[in-house]
JSON list of C-alpha atoms in Angstrom, two decimals:
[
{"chain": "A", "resi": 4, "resn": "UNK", "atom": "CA", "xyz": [17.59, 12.13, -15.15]},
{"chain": "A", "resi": 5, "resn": "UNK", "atom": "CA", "xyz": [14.98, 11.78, -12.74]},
{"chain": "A", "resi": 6, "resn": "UNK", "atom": "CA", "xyz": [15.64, 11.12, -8.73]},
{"chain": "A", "resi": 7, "resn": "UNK", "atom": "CA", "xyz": [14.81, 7.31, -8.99]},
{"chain": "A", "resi": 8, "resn": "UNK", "atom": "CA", "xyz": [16.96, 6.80, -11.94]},
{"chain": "A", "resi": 9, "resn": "UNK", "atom": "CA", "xyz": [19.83, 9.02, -9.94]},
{"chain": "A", "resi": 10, "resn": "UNK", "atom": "CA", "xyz": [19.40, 6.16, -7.18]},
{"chain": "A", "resi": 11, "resn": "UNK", "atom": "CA", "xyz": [19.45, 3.54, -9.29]},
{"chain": "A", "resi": 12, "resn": "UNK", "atom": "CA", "xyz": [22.42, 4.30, -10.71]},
{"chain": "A", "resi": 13, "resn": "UNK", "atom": "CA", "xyz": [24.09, 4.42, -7.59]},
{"chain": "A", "resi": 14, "resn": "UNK", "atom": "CA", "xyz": [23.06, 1.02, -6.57]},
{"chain": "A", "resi": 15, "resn": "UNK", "atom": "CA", "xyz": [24.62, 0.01, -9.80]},
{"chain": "A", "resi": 16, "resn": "UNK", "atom": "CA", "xyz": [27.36, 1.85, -9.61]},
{"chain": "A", "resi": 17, "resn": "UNK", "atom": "CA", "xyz": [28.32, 0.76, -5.41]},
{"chain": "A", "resi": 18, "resn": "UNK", "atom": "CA", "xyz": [26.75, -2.73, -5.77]},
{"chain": "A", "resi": 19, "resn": "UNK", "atom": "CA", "xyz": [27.96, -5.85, -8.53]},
{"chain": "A", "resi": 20, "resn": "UNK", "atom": "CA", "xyz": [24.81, -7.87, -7.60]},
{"chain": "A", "resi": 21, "resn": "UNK", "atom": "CA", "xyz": [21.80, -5.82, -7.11]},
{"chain": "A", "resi": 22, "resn": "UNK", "atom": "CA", "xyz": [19.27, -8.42, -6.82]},
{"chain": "A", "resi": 23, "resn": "UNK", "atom": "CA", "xyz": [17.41, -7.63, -3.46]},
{"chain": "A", "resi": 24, "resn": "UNK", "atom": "CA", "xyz": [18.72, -4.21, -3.33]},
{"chain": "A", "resi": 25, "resn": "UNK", "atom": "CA", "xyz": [15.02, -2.56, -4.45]},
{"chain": "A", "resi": 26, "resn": "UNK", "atom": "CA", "xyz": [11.78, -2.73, -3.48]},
{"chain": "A", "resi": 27, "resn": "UNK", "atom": "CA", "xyz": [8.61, -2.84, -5.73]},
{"chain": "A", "resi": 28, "resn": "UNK", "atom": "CA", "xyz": [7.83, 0.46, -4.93]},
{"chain": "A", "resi": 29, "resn": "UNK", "atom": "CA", "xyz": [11.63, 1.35, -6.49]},
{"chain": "A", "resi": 30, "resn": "UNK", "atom": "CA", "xyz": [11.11, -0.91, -9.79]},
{"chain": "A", "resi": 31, "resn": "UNK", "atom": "CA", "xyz": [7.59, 0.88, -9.98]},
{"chain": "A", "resi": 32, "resn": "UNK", "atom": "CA", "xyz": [9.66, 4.41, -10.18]},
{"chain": "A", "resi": 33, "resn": "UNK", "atom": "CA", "xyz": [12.48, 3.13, -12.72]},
{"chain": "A", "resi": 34, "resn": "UNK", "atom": "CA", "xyz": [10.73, -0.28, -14.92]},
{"chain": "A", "resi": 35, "resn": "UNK", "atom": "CA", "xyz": [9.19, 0.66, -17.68]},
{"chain": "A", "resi": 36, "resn": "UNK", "atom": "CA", "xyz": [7.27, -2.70, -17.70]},
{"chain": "A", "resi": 37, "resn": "UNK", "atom": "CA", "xyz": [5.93, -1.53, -14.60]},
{"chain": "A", "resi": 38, "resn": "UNK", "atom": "CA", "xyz": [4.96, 2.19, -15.38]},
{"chain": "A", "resi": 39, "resn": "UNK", "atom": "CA", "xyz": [2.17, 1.50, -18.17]},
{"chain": "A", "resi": 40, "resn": "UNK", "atom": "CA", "xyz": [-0.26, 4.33, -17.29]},
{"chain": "A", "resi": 41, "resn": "UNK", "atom": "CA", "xyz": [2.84, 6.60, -17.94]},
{"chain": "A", "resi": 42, "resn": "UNK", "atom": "CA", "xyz": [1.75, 8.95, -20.94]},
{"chain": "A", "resi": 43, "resn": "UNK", "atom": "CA", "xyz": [5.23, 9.30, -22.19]},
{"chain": "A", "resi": 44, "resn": "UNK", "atom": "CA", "xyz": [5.41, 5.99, -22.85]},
{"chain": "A", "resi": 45, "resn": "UNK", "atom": "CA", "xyz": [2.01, 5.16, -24.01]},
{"chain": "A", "resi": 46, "resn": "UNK", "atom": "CA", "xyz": [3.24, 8.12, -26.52]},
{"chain": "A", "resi": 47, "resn": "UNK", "atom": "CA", "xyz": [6.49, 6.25, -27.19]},
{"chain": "A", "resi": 48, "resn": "UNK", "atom": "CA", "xyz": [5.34, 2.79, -27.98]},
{"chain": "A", "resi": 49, "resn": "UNK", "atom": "CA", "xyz": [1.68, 4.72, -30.01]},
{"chain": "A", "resi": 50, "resn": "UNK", "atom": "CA", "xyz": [-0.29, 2.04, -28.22]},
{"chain": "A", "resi": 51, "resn": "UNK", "atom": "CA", "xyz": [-3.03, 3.10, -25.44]},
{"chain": "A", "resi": 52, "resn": "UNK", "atom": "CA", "xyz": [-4.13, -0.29, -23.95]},
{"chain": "A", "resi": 53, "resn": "UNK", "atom": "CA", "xyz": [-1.32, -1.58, -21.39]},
{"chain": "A", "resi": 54, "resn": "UNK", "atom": "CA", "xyz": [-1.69, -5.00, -22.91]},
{"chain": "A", "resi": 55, "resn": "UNK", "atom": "CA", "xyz": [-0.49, -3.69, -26.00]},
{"chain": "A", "resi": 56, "resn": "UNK", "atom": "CA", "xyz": [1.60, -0.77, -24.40]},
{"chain": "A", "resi": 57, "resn": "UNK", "atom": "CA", "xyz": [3.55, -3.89, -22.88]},
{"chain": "A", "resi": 58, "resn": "UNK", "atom": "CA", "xyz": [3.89, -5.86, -26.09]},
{"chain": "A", "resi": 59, "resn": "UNK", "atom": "CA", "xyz": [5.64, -3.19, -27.95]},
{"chain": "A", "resi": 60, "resn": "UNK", "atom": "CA", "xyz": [8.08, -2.67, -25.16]},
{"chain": "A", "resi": 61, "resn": "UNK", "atom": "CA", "xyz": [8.53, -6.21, -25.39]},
{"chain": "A", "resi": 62, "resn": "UNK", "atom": "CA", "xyz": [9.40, -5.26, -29.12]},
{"chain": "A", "resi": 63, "resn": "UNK", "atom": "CA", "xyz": [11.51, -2.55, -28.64]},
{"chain": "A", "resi": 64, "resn": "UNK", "atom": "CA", "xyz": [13.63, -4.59, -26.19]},
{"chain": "A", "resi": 65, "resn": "UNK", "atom": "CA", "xyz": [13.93, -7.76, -28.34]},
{"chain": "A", "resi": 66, "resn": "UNK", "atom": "CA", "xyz": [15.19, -5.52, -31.05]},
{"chain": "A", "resi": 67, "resn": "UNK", "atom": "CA", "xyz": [18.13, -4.22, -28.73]}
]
């Protein structure tokens, strides 16, 4: 687990509302809907363009 994710686990884990608690600059470390360029998950979804990189996550999280 990377350092963001540590911290954001912590805020979970210390906080029962975390609305407010991050900043953009946090969600762009831990989102995935906000980390597009990221190559591992271009790889993951098989899609290049961020439009479509964003639709399959879309996808993938509708099917949770």
């Amino acid at each position: 687990m990377n350092d963001a994710l540590s911290r954001l686990e912590q805020l979970c884990d210390s906080n029962e509302i975390t609305t407010g608690k991050s900043t953009i600059g946090d969600e762009k470390q831990w989102n995935v809907f906000m980390r597009l360029d990221i190559p591992a998950i271009r790889q993951a979804t098989g899609e290049t363009d961020a439009a479509a990189v964003m639709g399959k996550l879309r996808e993938l999280k509708n099917a949770m």
